[in-house]
Short mmCIF file of C-alpha atoms in Angstrom, two decimals:
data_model
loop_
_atom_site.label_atom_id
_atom_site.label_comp_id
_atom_site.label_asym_id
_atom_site.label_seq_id
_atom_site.Cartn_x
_atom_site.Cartn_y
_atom_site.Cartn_z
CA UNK R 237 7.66 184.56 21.05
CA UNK R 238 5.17 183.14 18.58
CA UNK R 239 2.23 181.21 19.91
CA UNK R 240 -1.47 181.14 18.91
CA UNK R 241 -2.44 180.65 22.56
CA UNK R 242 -3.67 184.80 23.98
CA UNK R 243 -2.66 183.27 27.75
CA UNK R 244 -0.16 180.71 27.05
CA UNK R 245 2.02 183.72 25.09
CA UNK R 246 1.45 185.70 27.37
CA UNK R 247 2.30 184.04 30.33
CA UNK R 248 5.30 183.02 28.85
CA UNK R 249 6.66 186.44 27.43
CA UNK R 250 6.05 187.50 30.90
CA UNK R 251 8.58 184.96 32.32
CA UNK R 252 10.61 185.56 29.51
CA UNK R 253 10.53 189.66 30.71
CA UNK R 254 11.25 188.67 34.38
CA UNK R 255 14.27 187.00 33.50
CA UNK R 256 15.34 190.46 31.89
CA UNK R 257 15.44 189.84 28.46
CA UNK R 258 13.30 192.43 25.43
CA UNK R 259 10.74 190.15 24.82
CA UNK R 260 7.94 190.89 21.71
CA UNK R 261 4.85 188.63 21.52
CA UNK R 262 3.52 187.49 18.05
CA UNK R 263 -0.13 185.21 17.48
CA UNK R 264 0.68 183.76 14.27
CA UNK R 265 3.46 182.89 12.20
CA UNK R 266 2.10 185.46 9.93
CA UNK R 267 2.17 188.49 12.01
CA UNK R 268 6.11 187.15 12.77
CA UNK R 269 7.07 187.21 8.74
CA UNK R 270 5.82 191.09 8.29
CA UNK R 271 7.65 192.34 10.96
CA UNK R 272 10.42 189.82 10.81
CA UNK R 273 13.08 191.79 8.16
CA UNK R 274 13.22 194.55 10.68
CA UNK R 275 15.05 192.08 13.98
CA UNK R 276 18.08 193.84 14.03
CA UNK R 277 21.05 192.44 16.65
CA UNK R 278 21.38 189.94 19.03
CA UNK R 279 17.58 187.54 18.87
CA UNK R 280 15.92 184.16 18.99
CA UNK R 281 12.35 183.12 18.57
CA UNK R 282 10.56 181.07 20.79
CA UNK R 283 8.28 178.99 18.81
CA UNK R 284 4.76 176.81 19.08
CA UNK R 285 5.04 174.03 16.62
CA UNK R 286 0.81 173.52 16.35
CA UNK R 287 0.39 177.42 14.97
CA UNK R 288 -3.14 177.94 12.89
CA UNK R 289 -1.30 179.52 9.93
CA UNK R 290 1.59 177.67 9.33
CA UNK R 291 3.43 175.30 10.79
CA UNK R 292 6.21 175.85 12.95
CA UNK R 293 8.13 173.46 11.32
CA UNK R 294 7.33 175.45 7.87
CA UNK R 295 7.83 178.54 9.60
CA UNK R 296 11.49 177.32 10.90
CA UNK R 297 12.45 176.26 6.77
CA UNK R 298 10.91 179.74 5.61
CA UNK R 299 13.43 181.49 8.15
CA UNK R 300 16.53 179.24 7.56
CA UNK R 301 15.98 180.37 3.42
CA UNK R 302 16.21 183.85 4.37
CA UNK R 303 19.88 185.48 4.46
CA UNK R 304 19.75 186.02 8.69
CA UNK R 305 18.05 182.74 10.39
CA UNK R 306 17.11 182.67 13.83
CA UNK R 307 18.24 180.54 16.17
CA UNK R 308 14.70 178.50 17.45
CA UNK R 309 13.34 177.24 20.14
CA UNK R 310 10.55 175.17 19.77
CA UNK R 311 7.54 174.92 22.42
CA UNK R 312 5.01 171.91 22.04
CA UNK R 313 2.08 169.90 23.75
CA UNK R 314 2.49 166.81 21.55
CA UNK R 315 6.14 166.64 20.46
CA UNK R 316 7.19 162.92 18.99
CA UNK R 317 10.30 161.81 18.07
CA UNK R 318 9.85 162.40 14.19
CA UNK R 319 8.68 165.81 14.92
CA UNK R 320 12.05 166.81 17.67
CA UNK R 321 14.54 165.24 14.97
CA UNK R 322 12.86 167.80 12.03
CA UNK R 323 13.48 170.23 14.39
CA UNK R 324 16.74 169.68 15.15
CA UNK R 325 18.01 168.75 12.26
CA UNK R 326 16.57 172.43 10.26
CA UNK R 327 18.98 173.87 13.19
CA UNK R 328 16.26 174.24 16.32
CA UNK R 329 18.62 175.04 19.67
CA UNK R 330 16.00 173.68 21.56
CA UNK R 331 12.91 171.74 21.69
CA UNK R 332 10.91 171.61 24.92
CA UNK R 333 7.69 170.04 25.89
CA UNK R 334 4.83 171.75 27.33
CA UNK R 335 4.06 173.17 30.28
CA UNK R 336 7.64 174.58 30.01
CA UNK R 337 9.59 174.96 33.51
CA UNK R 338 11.86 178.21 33.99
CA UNK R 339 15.09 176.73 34.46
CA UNK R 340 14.76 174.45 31.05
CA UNK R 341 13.40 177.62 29.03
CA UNK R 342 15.71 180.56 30.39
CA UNK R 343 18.88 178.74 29.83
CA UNK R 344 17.86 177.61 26.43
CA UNK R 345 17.23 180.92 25.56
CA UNK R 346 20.67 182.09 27.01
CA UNK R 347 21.78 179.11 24.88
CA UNK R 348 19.98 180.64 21.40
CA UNK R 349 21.45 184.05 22.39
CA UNK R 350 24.79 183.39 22.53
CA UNK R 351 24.52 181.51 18.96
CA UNK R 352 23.12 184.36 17.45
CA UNK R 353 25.40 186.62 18.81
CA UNK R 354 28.44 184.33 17.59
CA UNK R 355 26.36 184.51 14.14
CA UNK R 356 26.04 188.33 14.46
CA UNK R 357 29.51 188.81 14.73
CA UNK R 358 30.95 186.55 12.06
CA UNK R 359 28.40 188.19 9.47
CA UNK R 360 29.61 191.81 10.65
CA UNK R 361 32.98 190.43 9.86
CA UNK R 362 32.34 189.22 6.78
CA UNK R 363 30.17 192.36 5.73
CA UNK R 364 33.33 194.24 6.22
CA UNK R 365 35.41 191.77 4.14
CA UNK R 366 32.19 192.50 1.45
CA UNK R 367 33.15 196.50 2.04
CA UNK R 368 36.20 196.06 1.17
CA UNK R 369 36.36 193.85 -1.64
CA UNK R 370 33.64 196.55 -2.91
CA UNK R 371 36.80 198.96 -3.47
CA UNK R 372 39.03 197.09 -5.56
CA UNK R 373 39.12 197.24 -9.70
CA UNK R 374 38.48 194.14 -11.48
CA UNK R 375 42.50 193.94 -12.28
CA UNK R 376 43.28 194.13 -8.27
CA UNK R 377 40.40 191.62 -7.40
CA UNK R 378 42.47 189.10 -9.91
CA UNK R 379 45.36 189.86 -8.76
CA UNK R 380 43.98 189.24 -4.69
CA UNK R 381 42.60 185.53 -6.10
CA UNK R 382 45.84 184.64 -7.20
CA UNK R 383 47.57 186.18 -4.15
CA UNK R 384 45.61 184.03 -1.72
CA UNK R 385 46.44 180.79 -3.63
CA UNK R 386 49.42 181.63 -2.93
CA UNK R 387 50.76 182.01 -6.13
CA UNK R 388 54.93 184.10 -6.58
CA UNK R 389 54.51 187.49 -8.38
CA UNK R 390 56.22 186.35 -11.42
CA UNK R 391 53.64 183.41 -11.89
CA UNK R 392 50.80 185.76 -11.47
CA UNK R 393 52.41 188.30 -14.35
CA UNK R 394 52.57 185.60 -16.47
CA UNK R 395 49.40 183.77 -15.90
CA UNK R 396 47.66 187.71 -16.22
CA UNK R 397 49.75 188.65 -19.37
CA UNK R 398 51.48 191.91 -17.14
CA UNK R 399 54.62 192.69 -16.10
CA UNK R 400 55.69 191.67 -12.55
CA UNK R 401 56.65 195.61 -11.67
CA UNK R 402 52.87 196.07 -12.09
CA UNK R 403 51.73 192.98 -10.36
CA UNK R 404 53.71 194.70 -7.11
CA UNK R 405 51.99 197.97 -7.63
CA UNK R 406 48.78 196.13 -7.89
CA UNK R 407 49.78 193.55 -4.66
CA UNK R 408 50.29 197.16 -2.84
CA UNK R 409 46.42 198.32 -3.35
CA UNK R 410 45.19 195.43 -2.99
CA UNK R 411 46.63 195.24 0.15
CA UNK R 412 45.89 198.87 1.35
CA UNK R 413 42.40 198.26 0.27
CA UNK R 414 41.62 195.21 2.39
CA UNK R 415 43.26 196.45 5.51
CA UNK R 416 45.93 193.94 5.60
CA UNK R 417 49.30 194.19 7.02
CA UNK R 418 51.08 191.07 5.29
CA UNK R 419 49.82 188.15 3.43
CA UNK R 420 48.73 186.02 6.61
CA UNK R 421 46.83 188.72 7.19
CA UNK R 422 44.89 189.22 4.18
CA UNK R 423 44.41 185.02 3.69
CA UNK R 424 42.52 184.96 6.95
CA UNK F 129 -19.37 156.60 13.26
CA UNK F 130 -17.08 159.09 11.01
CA UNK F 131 -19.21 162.08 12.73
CA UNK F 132 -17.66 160.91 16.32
CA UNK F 133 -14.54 161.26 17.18
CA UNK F 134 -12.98 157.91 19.29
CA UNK F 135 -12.11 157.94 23.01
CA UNK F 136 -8.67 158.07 22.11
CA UNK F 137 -8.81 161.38 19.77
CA UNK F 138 -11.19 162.52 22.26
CA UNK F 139 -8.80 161.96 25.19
CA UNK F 140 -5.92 163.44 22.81
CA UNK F 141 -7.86 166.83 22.48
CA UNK F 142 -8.68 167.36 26.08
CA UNK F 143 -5.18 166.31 26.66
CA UNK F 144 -4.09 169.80 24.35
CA UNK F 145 -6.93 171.06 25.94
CA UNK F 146 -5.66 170.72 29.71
CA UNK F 147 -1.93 171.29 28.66
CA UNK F 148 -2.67 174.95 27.31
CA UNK F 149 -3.59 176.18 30.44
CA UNK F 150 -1.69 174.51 32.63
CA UNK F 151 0.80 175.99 30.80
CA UNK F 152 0.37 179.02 31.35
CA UNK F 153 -0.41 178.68 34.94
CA UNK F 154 3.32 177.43 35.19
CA UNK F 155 4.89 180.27 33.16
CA UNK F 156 2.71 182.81 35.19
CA UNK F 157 3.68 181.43 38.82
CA UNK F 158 6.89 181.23 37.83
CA UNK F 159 7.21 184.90 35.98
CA UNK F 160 5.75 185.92 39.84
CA UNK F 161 8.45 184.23 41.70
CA UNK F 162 11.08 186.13 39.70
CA UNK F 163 9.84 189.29 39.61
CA UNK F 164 8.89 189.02 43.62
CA UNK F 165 12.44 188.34 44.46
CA UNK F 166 13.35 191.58 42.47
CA UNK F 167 13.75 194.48 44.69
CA UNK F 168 11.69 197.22 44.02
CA UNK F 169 8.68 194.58 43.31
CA UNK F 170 6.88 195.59 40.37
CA UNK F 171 3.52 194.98 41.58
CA UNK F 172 1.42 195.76 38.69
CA UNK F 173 2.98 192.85 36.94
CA UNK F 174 2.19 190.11 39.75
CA UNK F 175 -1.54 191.62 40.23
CA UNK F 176 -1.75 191.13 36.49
CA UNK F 177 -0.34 188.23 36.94
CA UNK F 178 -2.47 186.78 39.53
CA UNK F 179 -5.40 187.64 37.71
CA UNK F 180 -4.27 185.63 34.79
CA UNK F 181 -3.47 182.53 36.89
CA UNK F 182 -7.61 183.07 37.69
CA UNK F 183 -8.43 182.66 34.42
CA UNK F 184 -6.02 180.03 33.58
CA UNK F 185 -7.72 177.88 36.33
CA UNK F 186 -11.08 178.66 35.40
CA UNK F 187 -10.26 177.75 31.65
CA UNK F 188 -8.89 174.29 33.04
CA UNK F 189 -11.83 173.47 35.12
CA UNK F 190 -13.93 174.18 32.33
CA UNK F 191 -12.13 171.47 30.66
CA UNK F 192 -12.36 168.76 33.20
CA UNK F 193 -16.36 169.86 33.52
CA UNK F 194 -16.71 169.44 29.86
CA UNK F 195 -15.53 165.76 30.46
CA UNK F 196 -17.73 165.10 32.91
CA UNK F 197 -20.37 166.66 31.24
CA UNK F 198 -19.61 163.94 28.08
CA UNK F 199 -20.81 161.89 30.19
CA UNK F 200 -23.49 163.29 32.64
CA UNK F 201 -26.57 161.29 33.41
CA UNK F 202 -29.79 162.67 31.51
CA UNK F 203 -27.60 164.92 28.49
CA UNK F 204 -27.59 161.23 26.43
CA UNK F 205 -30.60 160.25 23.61
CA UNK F 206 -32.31 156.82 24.72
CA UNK F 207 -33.90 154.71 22.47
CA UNK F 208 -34.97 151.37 22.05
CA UNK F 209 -31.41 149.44 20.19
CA UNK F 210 -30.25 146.60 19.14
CA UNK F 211 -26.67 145.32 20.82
CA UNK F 212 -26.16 143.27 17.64
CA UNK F 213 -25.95 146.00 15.36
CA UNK F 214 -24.16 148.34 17.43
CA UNK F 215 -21.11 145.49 17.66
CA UNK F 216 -21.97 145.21 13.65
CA UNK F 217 -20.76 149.01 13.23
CA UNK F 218 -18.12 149.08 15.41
CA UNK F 219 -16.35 145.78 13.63
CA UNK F 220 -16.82 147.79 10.36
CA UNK F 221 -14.98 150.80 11.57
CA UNK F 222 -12.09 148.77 12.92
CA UNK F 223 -12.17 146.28 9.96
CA UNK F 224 -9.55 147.78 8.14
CA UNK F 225 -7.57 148.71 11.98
CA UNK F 226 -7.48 144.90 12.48
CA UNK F 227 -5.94 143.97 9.20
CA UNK F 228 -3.12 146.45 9.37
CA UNK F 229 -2.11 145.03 13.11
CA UNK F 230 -3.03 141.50 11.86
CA UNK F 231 -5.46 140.49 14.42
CA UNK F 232 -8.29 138.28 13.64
CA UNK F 233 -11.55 139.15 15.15
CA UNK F 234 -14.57 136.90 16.03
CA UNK F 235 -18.17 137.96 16.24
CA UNK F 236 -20.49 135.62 17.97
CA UNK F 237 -24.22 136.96 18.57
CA UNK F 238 -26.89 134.54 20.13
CA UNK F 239 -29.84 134.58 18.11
CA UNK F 240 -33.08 136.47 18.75
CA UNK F 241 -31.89 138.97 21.48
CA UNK F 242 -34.21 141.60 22.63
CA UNK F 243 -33.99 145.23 22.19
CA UNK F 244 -31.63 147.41 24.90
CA UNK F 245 -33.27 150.82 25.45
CA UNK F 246 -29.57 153.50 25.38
CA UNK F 247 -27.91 156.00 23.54
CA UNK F 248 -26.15 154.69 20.22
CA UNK F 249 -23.22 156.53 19.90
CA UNK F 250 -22.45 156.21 23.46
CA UNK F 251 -22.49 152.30 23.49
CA UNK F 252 -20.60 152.18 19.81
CA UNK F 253 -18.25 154.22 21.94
CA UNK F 254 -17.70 151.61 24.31
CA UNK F 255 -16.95 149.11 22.18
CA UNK F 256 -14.89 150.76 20.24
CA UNK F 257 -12.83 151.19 22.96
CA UNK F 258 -13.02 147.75 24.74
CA UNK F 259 -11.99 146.22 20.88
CA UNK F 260 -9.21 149.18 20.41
CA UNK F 261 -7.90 148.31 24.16
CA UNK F 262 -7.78 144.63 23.24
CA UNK F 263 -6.13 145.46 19.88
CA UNK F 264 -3.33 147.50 21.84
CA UNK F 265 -3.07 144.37 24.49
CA UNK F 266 -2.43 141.94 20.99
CA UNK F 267 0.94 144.63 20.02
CA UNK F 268 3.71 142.20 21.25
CA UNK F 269 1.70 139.00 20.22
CA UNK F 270 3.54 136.55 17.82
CA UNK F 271 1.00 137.04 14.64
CA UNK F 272 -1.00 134.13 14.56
CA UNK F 273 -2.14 134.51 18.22
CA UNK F 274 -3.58 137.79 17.58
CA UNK F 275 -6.95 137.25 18.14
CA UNK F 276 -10.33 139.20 19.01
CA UNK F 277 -13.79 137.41 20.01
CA UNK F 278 -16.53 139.28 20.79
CA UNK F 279 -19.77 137.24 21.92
CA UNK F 280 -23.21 139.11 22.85
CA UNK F 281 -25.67 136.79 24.82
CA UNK F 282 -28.23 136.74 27.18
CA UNK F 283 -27.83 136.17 30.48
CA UNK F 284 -30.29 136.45 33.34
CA UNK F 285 -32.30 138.96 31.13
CA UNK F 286 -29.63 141.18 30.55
CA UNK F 287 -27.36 141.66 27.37
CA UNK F 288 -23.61 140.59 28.05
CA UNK F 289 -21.06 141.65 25.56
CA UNK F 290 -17.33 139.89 26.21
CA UNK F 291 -14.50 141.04 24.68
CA UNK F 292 -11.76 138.56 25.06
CA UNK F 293 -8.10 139.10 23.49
CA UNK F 294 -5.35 136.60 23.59
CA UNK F 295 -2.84 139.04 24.56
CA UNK F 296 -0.32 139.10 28.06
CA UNK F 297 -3.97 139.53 30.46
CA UNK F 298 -4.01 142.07 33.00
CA UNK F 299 -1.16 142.53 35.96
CA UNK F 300 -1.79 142.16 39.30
CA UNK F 301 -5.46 141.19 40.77
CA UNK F 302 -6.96 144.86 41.20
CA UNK F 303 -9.24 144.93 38.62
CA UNK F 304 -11.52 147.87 39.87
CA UNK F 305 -8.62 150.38 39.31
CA UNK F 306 -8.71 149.81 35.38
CA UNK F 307 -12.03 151.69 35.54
CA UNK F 308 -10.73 154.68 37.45
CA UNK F 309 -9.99 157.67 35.89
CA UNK F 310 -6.41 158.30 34.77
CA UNK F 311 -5.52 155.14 35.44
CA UNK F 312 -3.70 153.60 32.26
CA UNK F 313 -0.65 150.97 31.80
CA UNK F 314 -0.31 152.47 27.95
CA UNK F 315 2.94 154.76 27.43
CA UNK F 316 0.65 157.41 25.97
CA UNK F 317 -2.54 156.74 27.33
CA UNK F 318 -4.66 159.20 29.22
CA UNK F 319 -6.48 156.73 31.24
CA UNK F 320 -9.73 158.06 30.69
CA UNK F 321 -11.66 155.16 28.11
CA UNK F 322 -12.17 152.47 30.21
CA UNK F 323 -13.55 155.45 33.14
CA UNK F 324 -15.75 156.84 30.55
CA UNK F 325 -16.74 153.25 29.42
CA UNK F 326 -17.78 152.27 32.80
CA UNK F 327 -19.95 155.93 33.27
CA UNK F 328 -21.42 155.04 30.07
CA UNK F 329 -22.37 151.24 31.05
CA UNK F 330 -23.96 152.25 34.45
CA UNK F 331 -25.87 155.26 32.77
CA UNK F 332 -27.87 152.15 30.73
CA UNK F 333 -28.41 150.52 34.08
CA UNK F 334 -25.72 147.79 33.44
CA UNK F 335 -21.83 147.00 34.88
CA UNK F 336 -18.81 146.54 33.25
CA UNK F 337 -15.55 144.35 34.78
CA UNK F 338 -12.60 142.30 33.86
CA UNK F 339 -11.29 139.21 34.16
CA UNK F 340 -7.72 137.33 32.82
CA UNK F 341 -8.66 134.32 31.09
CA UNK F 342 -7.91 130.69 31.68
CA UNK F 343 -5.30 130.37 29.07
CA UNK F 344 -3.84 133.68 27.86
CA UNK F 345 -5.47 137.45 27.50
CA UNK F 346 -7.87 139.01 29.39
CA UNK F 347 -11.98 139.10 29.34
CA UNK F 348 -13.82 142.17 29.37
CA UNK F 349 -17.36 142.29 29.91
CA UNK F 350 -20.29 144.50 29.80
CA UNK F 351 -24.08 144.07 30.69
CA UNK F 352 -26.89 145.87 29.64
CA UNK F 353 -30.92 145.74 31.02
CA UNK F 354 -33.19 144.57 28.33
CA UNK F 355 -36.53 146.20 28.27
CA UNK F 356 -38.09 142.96 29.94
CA UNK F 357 -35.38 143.28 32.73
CA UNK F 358 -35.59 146.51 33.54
CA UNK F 359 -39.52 146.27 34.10
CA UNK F 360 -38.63 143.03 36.31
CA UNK F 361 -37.84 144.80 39.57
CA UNK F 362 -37.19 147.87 41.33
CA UNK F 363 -33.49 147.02 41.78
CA UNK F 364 -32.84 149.00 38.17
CA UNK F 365 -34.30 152.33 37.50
CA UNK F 366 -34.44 153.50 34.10
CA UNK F 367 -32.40 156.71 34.26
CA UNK F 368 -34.13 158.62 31.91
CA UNK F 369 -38.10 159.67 31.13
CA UNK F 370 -37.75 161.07 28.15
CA UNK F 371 -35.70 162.18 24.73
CA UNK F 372 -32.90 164.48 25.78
CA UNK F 373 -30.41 166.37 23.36
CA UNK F 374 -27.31 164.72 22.91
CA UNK F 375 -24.63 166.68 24.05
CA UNK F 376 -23.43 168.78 21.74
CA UNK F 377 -19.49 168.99 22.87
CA UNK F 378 -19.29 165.12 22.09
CA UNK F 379 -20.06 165.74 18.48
CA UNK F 380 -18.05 168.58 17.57
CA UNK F 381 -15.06 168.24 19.66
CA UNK F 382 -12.37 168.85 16.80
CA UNK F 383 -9.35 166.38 15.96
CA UNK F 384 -6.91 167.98 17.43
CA UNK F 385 -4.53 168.68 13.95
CA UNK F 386 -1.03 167.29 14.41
CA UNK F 387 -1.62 164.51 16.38
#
């Protein structure tokens, strides 16, 4: 929850807390970035667009550069049209006027959740893919690019100057490696 | 002018003003109901809370004092002024306003008027925001019907300003309610500059009202006591006896940024 507002955040991170969610209070979009790297898991930020330090529109492209964006929702007093479409179109979940009621805040927070959890998951997915890419030789990792095009063994020899025998021992690692059972596998 | 911020920015900022802790006052009363319809109630967190929601109401009253404070009887600098040149500055801050919307404006002042003894800044703020209103009332006028004539003469002793637009005029026939507080017909209007007009006009002594005009658009008018009609009778006291600071809140209330 970033707002410059002492009693507006922390009325809010209060209602936030009574709806049972961890909840972490922040003044400026400053005091967010240096402790920012360290959200771990399952978050979303609850954001004032009219913040002293920067922007919360700035704040939201600073975050979307970085490699794990967070899913925000804005707050405002003076939200226009120009200002909602920015949002949204940067990736906001949500972006709700001020005074905020409960039941339009909790379930867009709910909403943010569920997106970053969706996000979490894909990325631990694909950090494993990473890992296991990671243990294959330069040869093998050729061998895997022409296996998920799709391409027979004996074009692959050819096109890699080897003999086919090898490209089977090689399709075997490769395969080993990455955890795959059969070619479907391995493609998705 | 450039030091004072208009009505309308003026309105804006008490607007954030208001809306930060009302805020909070929902978020708080709302955190209470939840965590008093946990069982075991956490207590600590709704005395907390209740203590907050003290100084969230405080902080809002302050807010709605400061406005009435803008425009408190006595807190205003008086001094012997000429209508004339008070229209004169306002016209040159909305010059360039006028152009951009297209709207012709009309300055007639009858010659040889005598001084009004009032605060400067307070009556440029009223006519900035009878000529802004009028400009707003002009919005869905074909082009060459946009039109703004302001005329300052004398009547009965008094000064009388008219500010007449040929826009759509005013709905209805309840006039009076146009100079109550948070009473506006604009989308994002707060309601507040024709109420802060009118505390302004009878602070000099003088009345302001409004009237649809014969033809198209709507009149509005404003009179202020001359020095010679003020001394006429009992029926007008002059509400102030000497130089008093000019508030200070008018002067440095800050744009809000964003807006």
């Amino acid at each position: 929850m970033v707002d410059d507002d002492p009693a507006v955040c922390r009325a809010l991170t209060r209602l936030i807390r009574s709806a049972g969610y961890c909840v972490e209070a922040f003044g400026s979009a400053h005091e967010f970035l240096e402790c920012c790297p360290d959200i771990q898991g399952c978050a979303c930020l609850v954001l004032d667009v009219g913040l002293p330090d920067i922007n919360g529109l700035d704040l939201q492209n600073e975050l979307n550069s970085t490699k794990r964006p967070l899913p925000i929702i804005f707050i405002t007093g003076d939200g226009d049209i120009a200002m909602t479409v920015r949002a949204m179109k940067a990736g906001a979940t949500d972006f709700l006027a001020k005074p905020v009621n409960d039941s339009d805040l909790l379930p867009a927070i709910a909403n943010a959740l569920r997106v970053s959890s969706q996000a979490l998951s894909s990325r631990i997915e694909l950090d494993g893919i990473h890992g296991r890419m990671a243990r294959l030789t330069p040869r093998e990792r050729e061998v895997l690019a022409l296996l998920v095009e799709g391409r027979p063994n004996k074009q692959s020899a050819c096109e890699l100057g080897i003999a086919e025998k090898t490209i089977k021992v090689h399709r075997a690692r490769v395969m080993e490696k990455m955890e795959a059972h059969s070619l479907v596998d391995l493609v998705s | 002018m450039t030091r004072v911020s208009t009505l309308g920015e003026l309105a804006g900022s008490l607007a954030h003003e208001l809306n930060q802790p009302l805020t909070a006052i929902l978020s708080n009363a709302q955190a209470a109901q939840r965590f008093l319809a946990t069982e075991p109630v956490n207590l600590a967190e709704v005395r907390e809370i209740l203590h907050d929601l003290v100084d969230d109401t405080h902080r809002a009253s302050e807010v709605i004092r400061k406005i009435r404070a803008l425009v408190k009887k006595g807190d205003i600098e008086a001094a012997p002024l000429s209508v004339a040149s008070v229209i004169r500055d306002v016209t040159l801050l909305v010059h360039s306003d006028a152009i951009v919307r297209g709207i012709r404006m009309r300055v007639t002042v009858a010659p040889e008027l005598p001084p009004v003894h009032g605060d400067k800044v307070q009556l440029q703020q009223v006519v900035l925001n009878l000529l802004l209103n009028a400009f707003d009332a002009l919005e869905s006028c074909p082009a060459l019907d946009r039109e703004v004539a302001i005329a300052v003469t004398l009547e009965a002793g008094d000064i009388r300003v008219a500010v007449r637009d040929s826009g759509t005029g005013l709905p209805g026939n309840k006039f009076d309610k146009l100079f109550l507080p948070f009473f506006t017909s604009k989308r994002d209007g707060l309601g507040l500059g024709l109420s802060i007009s009118r505390s302004i006009v009878e602070m000099h002594g003088g009345s302001i009202w409004a009237q649809n005009n014969e033809d198209r658009g709507a009149t509005f008018y404003f009179t202020l006591p001359t020095q010679s009609s003020a001394w006429r009778g009992t029926r007008r006291r002059q509400p102030w006896a000497r130089r008093h600071r000019l508030s200070s809140w008018w002067t440095t209330t800050p744009r809000y940024a964003g807006r």
